PDB file of C-alpha atoms in Angstrom:
ATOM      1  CA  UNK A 881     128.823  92.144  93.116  1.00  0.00           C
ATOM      2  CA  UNK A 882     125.463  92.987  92.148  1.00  0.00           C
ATOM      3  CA  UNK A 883     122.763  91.770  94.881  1.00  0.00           C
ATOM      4  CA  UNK A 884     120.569  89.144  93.847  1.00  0.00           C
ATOM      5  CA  UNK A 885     118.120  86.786  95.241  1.00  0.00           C
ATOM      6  CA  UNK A 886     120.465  85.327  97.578  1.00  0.00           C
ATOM      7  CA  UNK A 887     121.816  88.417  99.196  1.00  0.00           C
ATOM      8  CA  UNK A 888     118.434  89.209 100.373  1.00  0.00           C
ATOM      9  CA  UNK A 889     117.702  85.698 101.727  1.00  0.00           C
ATOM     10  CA  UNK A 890     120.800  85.444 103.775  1.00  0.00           C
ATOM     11  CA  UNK A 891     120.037  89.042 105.283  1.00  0.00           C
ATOM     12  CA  UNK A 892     116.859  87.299 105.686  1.00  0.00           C
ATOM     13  CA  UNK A 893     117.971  84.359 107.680  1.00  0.00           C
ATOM     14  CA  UNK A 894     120.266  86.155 109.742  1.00  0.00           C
ATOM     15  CA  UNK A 895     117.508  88.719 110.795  1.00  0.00           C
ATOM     16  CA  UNK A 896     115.318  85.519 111.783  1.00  0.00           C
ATOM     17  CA  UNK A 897     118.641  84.292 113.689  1.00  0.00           C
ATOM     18  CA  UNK A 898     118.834  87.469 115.527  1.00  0.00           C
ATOM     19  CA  UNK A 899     115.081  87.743 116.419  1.00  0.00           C
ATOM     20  CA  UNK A 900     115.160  83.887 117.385  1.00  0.00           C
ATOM     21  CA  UNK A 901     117.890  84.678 119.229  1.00  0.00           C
ATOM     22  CA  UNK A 902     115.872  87.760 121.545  1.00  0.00           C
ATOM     23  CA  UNK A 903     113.311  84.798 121.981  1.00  0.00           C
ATOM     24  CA  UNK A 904     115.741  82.111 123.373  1.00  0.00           C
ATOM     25  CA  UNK A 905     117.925  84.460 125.503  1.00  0.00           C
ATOM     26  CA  UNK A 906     116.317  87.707 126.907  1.00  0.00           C
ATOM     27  CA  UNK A 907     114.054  86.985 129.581  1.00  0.00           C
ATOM     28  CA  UNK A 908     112.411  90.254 129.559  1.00  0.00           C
ATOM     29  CA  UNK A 909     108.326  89.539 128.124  1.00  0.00           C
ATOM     30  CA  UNK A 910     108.425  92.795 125.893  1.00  0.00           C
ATOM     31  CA  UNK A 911     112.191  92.220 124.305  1.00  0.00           C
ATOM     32  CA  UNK A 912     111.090  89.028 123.641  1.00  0.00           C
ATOM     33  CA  UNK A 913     108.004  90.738 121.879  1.00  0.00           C
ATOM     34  CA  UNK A 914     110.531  92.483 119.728  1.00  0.00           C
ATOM     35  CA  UNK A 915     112.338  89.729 118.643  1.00  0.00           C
ATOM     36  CA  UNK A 916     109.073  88.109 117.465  1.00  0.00           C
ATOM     37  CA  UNK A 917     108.760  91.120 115.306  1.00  0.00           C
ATOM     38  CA  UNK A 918     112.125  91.066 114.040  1.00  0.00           C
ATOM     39  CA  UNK A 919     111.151  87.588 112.965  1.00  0.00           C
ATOM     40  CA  UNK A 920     108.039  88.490 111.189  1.00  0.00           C
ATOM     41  CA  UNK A 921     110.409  91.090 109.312  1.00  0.00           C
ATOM     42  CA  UNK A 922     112.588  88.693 108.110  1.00  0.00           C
ATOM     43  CA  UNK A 923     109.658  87.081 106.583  1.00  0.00           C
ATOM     44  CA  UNK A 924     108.845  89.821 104.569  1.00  0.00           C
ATOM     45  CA  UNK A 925     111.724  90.616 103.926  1.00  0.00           C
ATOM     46  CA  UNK A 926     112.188  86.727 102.113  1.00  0.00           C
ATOM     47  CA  UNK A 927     108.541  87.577 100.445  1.00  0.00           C
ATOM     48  CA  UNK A 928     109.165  90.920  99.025  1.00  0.00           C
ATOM     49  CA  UNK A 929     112.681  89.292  97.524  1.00  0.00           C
ATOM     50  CA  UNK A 930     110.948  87.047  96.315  1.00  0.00           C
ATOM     51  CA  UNK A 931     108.678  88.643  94.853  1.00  0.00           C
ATOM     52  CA  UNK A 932     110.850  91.037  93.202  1.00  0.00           C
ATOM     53  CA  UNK A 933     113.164  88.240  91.424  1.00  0.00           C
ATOM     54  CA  UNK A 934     109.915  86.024  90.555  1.00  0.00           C
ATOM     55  CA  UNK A 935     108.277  89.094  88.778  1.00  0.00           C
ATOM     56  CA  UNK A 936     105.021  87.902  90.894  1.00  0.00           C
ATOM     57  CA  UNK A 937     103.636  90.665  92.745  1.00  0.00           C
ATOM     58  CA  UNK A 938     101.346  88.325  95.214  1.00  0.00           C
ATOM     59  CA  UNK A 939     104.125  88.454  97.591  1.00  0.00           C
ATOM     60  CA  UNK A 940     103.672  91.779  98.243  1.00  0.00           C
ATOM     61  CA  UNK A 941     100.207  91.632  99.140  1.00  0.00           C
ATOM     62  CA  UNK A 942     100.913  88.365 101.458  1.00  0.00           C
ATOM     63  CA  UNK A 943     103.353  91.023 103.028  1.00  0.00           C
ATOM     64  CA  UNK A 944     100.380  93.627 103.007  1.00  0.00           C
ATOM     65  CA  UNK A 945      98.622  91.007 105.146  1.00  0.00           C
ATOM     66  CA  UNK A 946     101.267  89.833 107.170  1.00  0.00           C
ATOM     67  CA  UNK A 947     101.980  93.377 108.798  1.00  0.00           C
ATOM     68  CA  UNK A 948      98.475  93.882 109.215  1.00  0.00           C
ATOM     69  CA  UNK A 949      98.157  90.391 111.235  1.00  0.00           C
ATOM     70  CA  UNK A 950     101.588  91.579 112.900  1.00  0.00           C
ATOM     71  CA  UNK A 951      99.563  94.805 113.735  1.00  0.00           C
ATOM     72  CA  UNK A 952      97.272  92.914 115.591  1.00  0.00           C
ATOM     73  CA  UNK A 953      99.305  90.383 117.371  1.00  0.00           C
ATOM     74  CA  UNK A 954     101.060  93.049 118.844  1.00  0.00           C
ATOM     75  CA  UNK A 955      97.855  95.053 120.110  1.00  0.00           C
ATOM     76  CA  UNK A 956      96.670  91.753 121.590  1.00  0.00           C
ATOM     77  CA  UNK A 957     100.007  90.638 122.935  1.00  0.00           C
ATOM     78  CA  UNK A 958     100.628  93.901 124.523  1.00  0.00           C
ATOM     79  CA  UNK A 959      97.766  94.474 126.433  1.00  0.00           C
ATOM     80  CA  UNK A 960      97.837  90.749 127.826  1.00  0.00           C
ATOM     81  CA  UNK A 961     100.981  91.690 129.386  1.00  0.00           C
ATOM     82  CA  UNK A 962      99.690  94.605 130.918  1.00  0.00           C
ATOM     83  CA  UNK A 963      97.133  92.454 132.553  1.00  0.00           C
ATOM     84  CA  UNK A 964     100.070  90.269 133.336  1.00  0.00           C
ATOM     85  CA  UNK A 965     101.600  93.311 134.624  1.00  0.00           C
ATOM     86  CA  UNK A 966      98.919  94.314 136.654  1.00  0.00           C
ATOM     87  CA  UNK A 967      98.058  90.698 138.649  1.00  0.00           C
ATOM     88  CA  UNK A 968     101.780  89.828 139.420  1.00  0.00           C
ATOM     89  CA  UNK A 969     104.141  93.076 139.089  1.00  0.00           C
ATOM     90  CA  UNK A 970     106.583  91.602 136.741  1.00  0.00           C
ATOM     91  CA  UNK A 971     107.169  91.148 133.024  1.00  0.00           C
ATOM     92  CA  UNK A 972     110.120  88.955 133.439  1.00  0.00           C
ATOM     93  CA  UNK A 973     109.571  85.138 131.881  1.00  0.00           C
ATOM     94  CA  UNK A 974     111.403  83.744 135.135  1.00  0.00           C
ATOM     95  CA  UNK A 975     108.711  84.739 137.690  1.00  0.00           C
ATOM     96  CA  UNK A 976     106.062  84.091 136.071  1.00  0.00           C
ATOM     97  CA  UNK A 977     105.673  80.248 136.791  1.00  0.00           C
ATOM     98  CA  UNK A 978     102.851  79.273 137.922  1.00  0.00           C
ATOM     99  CA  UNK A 979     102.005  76.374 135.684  1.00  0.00           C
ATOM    100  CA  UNK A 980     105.163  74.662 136.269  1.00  0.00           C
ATOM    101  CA  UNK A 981     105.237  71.610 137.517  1.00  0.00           C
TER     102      UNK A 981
ATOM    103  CA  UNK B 889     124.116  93.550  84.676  1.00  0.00           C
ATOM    104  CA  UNK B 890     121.785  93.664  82.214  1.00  0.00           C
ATOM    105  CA  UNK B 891     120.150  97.277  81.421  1.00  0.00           C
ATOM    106  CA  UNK B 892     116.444  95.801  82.530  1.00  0.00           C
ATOM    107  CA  UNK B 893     113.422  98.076  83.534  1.00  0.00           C
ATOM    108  CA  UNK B 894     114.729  99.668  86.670  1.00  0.00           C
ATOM    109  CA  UNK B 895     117.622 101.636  84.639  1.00  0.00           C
ATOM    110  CA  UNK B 896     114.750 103.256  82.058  1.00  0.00           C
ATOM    111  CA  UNK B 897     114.642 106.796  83.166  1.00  0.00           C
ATOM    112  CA  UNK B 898     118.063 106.638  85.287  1.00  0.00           C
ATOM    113  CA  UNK B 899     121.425 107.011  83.707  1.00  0.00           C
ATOM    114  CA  UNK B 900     122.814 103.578  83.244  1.00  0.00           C
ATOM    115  CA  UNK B 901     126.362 104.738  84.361  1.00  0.00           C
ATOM    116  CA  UNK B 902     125.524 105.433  87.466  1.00  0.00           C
ATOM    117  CA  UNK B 903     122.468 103.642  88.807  1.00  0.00           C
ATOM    118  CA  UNK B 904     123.998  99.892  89.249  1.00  0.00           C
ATOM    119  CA  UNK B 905     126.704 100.665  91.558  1.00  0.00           C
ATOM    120  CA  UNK B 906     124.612 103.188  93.766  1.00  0.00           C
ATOM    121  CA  UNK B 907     122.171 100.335  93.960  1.00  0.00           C
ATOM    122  CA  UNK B 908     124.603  98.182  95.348  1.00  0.00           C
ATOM    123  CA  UNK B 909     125.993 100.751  97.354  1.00  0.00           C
ATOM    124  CA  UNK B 910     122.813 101.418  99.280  1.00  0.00           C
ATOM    125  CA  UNK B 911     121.794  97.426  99.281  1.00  0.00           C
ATOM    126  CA  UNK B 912     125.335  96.413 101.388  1.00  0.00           C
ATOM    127  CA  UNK B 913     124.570 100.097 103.439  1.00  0.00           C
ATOM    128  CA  UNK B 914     120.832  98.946 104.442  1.00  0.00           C
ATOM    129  CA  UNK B 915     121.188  95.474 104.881  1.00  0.00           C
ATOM    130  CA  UNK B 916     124.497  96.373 107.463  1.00  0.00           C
ATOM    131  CA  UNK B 917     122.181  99.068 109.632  1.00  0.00           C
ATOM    132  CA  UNK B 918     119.503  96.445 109.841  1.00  0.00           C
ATOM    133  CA  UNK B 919     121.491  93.353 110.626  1.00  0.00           C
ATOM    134  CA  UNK B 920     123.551  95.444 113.261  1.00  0.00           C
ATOM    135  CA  UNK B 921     120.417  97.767 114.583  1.00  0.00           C
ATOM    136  CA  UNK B 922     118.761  94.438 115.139  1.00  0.00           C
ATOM    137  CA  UNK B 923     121.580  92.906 117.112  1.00  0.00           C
ATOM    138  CA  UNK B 924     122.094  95.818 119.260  1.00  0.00           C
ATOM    139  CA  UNK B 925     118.100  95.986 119.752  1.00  0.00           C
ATOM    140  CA  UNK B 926     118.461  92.173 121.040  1.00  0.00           C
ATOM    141  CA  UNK B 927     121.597  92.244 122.977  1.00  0.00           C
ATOM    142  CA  UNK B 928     121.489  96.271 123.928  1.00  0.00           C
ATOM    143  CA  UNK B 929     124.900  96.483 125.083  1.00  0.00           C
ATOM    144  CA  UNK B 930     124.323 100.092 126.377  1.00  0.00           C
ATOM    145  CA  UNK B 931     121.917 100.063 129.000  1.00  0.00           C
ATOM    146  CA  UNK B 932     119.681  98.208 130.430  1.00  0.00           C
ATOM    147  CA  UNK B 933     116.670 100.185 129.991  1.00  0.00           C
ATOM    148  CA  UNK B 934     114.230  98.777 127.421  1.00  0.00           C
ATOM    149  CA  UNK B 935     113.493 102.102 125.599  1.00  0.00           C
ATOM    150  CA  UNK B 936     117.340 101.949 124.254  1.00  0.00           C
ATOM    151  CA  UNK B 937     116.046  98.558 122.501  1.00  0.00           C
ATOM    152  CA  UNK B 938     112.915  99.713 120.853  1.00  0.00           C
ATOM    153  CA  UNK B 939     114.778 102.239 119.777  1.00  0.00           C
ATOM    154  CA  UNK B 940     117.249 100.228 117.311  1.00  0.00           C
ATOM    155  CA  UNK B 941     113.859  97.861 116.316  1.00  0.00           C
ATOM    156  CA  UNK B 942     112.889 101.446 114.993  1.00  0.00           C
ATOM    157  CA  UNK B 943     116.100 101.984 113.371  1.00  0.00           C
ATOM    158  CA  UNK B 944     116.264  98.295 111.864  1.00  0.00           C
ATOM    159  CA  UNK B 945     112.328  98.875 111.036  1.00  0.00           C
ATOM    160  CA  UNK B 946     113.484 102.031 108.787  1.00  0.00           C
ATOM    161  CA  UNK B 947     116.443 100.410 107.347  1.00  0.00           C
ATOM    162  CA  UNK B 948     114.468  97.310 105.912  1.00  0.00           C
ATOM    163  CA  UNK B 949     112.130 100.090 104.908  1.00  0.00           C
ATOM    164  CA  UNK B 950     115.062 101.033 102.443  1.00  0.00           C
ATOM    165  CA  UNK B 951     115.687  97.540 101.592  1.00  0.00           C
ATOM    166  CA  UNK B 952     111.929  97.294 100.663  1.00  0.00           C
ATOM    167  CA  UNK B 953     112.349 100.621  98.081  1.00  0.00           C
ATOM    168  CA  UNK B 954     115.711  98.719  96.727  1.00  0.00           C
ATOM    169  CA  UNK B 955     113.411  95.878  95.703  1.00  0.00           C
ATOM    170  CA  UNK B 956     110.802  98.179  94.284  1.00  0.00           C
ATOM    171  CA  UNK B 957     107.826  98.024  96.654  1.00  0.00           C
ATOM    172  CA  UNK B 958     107.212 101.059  97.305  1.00  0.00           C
ATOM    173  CA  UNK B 959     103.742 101.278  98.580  1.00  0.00           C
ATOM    174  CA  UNK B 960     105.119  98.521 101.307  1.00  0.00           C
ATOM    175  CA  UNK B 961     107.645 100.589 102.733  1.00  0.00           C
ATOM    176  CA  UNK B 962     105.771 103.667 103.061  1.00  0.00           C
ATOM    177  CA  UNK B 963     103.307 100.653 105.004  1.00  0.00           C
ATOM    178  CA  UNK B 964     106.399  99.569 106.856  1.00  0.00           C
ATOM    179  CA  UNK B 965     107.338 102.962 108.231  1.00  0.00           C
ATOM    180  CA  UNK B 966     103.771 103.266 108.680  1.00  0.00           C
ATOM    181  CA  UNK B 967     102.687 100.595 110.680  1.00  0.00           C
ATOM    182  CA  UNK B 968     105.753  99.366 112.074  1.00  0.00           C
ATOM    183  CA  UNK B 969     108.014 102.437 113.296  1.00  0.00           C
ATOM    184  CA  UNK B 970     104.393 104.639 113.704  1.00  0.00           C
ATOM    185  CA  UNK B 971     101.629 102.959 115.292  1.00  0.00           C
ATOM    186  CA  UNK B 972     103.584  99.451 116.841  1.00  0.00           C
ATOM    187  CA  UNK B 973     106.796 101.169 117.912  1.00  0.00           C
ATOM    188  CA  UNK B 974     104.219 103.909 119.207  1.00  0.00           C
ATOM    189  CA  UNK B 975     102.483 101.004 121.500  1.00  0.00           C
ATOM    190  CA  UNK B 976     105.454  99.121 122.760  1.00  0.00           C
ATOM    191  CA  UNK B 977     107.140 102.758 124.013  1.00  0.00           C
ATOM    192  CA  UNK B 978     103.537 103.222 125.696  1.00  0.00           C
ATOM    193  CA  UNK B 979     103.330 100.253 127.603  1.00  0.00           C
ATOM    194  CA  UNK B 980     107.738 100.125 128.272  1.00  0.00           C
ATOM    195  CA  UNK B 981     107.018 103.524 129.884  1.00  0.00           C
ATOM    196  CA  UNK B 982     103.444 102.950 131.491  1.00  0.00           C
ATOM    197  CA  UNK B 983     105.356  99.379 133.067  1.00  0.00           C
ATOM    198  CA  UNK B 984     107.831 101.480 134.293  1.00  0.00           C
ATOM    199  CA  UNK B 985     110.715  98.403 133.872  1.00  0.00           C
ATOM    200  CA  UNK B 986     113.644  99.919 134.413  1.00  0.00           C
ATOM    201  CA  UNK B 987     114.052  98.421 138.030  1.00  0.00           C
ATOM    202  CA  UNK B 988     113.394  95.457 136.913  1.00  0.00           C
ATOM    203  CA  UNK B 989     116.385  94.886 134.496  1.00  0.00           C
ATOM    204  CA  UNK B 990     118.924  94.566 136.688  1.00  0.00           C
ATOM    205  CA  UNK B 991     119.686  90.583 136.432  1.00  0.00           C
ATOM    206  CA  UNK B 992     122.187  88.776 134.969  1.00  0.00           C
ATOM    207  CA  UNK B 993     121.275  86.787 132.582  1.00  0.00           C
ATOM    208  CA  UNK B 994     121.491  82.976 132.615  1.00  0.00           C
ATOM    209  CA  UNK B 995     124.665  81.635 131.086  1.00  0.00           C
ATOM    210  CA  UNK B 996     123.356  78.264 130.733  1.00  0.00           C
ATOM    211  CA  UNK B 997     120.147  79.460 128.767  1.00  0.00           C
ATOM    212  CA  UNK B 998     122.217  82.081 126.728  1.00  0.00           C
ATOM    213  CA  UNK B 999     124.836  79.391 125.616  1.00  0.00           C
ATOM    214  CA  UNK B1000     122.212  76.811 124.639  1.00  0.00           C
ATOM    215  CA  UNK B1001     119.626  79.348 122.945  1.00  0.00           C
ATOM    216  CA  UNK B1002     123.191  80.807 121.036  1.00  0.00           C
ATOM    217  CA  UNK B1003     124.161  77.355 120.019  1.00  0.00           C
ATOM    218  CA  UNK B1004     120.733  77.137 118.560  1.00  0.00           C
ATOM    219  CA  UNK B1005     120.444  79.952 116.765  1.00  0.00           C
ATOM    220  CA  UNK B1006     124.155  79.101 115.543  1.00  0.00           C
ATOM    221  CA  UNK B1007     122.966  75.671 113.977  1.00  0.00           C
ATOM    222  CA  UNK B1008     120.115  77.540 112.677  1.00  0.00           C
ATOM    223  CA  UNK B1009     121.780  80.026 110.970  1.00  0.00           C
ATOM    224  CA  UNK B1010     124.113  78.039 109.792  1.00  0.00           C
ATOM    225  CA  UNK B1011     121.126  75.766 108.257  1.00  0.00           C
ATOM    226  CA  UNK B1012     120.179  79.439 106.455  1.00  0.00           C
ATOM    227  CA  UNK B1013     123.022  80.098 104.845  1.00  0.00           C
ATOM    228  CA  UNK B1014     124.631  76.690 103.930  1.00  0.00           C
ATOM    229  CA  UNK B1015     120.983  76.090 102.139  1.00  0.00           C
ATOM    230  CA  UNK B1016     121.066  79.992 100.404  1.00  0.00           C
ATOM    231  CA  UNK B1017     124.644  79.594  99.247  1.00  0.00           C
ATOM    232  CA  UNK B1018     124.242  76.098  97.353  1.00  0.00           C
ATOM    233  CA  UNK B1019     121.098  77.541  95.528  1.00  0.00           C
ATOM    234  CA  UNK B1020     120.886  78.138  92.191  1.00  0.00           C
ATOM    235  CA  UNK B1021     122.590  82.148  91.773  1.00  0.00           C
ATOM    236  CA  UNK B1022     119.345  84.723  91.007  1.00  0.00           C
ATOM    237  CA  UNK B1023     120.367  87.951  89.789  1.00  0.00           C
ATOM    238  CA  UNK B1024     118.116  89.130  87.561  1.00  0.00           C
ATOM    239  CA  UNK B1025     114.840  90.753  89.131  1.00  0.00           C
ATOM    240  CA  UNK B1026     111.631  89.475  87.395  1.00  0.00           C
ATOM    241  CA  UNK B1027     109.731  91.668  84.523  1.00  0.00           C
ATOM    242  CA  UNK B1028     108.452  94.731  84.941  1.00  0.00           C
ATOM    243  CA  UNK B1029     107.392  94.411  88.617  1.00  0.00           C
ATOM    244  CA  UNK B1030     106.599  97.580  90.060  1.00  0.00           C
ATOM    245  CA  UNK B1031     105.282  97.256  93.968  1.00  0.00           C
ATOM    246  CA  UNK B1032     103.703 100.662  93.530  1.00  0.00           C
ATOM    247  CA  UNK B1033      99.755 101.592  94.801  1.00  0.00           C
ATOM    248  CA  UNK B1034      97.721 101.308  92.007  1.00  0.00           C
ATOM    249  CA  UNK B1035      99.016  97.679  91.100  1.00  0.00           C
ATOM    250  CA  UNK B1036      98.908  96.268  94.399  1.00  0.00           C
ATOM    251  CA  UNK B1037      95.130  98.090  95.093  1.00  0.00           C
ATOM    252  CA  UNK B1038      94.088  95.962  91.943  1.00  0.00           C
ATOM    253  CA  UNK B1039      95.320  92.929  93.072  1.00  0.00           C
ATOM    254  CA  UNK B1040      94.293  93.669  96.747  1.00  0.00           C
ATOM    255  CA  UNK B1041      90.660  94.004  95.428  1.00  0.00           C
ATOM    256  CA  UNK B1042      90.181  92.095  92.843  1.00  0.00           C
ATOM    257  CA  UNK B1043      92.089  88.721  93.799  1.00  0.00           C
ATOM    258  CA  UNK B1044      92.331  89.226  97.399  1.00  0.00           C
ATOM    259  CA  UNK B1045      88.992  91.107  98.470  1.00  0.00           C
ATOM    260  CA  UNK B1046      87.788  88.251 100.752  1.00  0.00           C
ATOM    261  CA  UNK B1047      91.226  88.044 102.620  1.00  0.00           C
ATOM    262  CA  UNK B1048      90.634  91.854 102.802  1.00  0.00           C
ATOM    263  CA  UNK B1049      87.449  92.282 104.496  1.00  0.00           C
ATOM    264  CA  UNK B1050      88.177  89.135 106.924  1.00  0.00           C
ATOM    265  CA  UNK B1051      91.674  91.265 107.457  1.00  0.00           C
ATOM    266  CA  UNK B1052      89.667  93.963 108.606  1.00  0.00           C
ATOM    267  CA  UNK B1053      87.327  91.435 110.733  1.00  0.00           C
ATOM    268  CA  UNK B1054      90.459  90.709 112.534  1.00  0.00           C
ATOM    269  CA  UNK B1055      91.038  93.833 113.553  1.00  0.00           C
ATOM    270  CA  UNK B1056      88.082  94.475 114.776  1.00  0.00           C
ATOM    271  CA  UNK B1057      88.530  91.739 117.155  1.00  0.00           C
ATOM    272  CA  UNK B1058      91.714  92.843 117.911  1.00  0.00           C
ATOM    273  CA  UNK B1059      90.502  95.727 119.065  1.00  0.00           C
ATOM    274  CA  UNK B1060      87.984  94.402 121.351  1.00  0.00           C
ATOM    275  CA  UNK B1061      90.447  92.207 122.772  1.00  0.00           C
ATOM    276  CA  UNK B1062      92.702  94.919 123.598  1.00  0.00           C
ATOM    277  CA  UNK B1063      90.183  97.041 125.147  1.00  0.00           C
ATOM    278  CA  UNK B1064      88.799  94.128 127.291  1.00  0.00           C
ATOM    279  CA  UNK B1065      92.216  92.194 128.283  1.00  0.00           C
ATOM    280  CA  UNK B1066      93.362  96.344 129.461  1.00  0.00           C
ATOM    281  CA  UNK B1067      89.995  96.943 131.524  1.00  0.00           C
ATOM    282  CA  UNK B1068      90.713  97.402 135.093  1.00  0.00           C
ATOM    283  CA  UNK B1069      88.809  94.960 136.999  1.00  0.00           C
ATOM    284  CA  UNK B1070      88.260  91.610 134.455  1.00  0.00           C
ATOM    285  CA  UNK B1071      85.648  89.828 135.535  1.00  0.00           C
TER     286      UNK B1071
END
């Protein structure tokens, strides 16, 4: 069957699945960084499809902007947990508790 | 399928089923790359997971020339499996985690955050399949440079520069959260 619109949206979704899935159940800080961006991939991926089957080309330059903004997220992200890193000598989600209640 | 714009200068013979060929190849290596880069079945070392995000990274790169934007994969491979997969390796390596993987994850926390991703998924495609059937890509849309640089600069020039404004600020934010003694 030729791939349409829908092909690419379900790869879509079940990319976001996965990534949502490295949020909910690793409990490592940077795997969970990866499943963000497997999220934000799934994103463009639904936006370029889009796109392509709308004959629109803006969604390729919300794409544009979304990896740049990705780009940046993950500078910012990365070096706060390196100063994470640094104060408590962990980068696990389970020790790192202290505004529980 | 219709002989449309993508078929001009390619054999018609061949070009639909090589298509569809490399669409079902692509969109396999990224789904499964992407669940072996969250699960990583194989070790327990970090580095094996960034790893398949590069591999799933380059796959949707493929995906993204399949849907004709070029100029966004050549981004994608870019950005993504250059310059971020670049940073994470750099601070997995400078953390030194490997000790640190050892535990056993939660079943509790790994049943509920599967269940929710189930529903969730589920929501996806039950949604995806009872839509209307689009097969037929749009007119002439070619994702190449020259197109998007003229909508980049003449529609979007203000998202641009404060695009550009953000990194900038990104940067600085970096540098200062990585200083050694924050004040």
């Amino acid at each position: 069957m030729t791939p349409g619109l829908n092909h690419y949206l379900v790869v879509s979704g079940l990319l976001f699945s996965l990534g949502l899935l490295g949020v909910l159940g690793r409990r490592n800080l940077l795997i969970i960084y990866m499943g963000l961006e497997l999220m934000l991939n799934a994103g463009n991926l639904a936006l370029v499809s889009f796109s392509r089957f709308n004959g629109n080309l803006n969604g390729q330059v919300m794409v544009f902007f979304t990896i740049t903004v990705a780009a940046a997220e993950v500078a910012v992200g990365l070096a706060l947990i390196v100063a994470l890193y640094r104060k408590r000598q962990t980068a696990h989600v389970e020790d790192l508790t202290t505004l529980k209640f | 399928m219709q002989p449309s714009d993508e078929t001009r200068s390619i054999p018609n013979s061949i070009m639909p089923p090589l298509t569809d060929f490399l669409f079902y190849a692509f969109s396999g290596l990224t789904l499964a790359c992407g669940l072996l880069c969250v699960l990583n079945p194989f070790s327990r070392n970090p580095v094996t997971s960034a790893m398949f995000l590069v591999l799933t990274i380059v796959s949707m790169a493929g995906l993204f020339v399949l849907l004709h934007a070029f100029f966004l994969a050549a981004v994608q491979v870019l950005v993504y499996a250059g310059a971020v997969m670049v940073l994470f390796l750099f601070v997995i390596m400078l953390l030194d985690l490997r000790e640190e993987e050892r535990r056993r994850f939660k079943t509790f926390t790994l049943g509920t955050g599967a269940l929710v991703v189930a529903v969730i998924a589920g929501l996806l495609v039950r949604v995806l399949s009872g839509a209307l059937p689009v097969s037929r890509p749009g007119p002439g849309i070619e994702g190449d440079t020259k197109v998007l640089g003229r909508i980049l600069f003449e529609q979007y020039l203000l998202p641009f520069e404060v695009l550009s404004l953000l990194l900038l600020v990104a940067m600085v934010g970096a540098i200062l959260l990585s200083k050694k003694d924050m004040k």
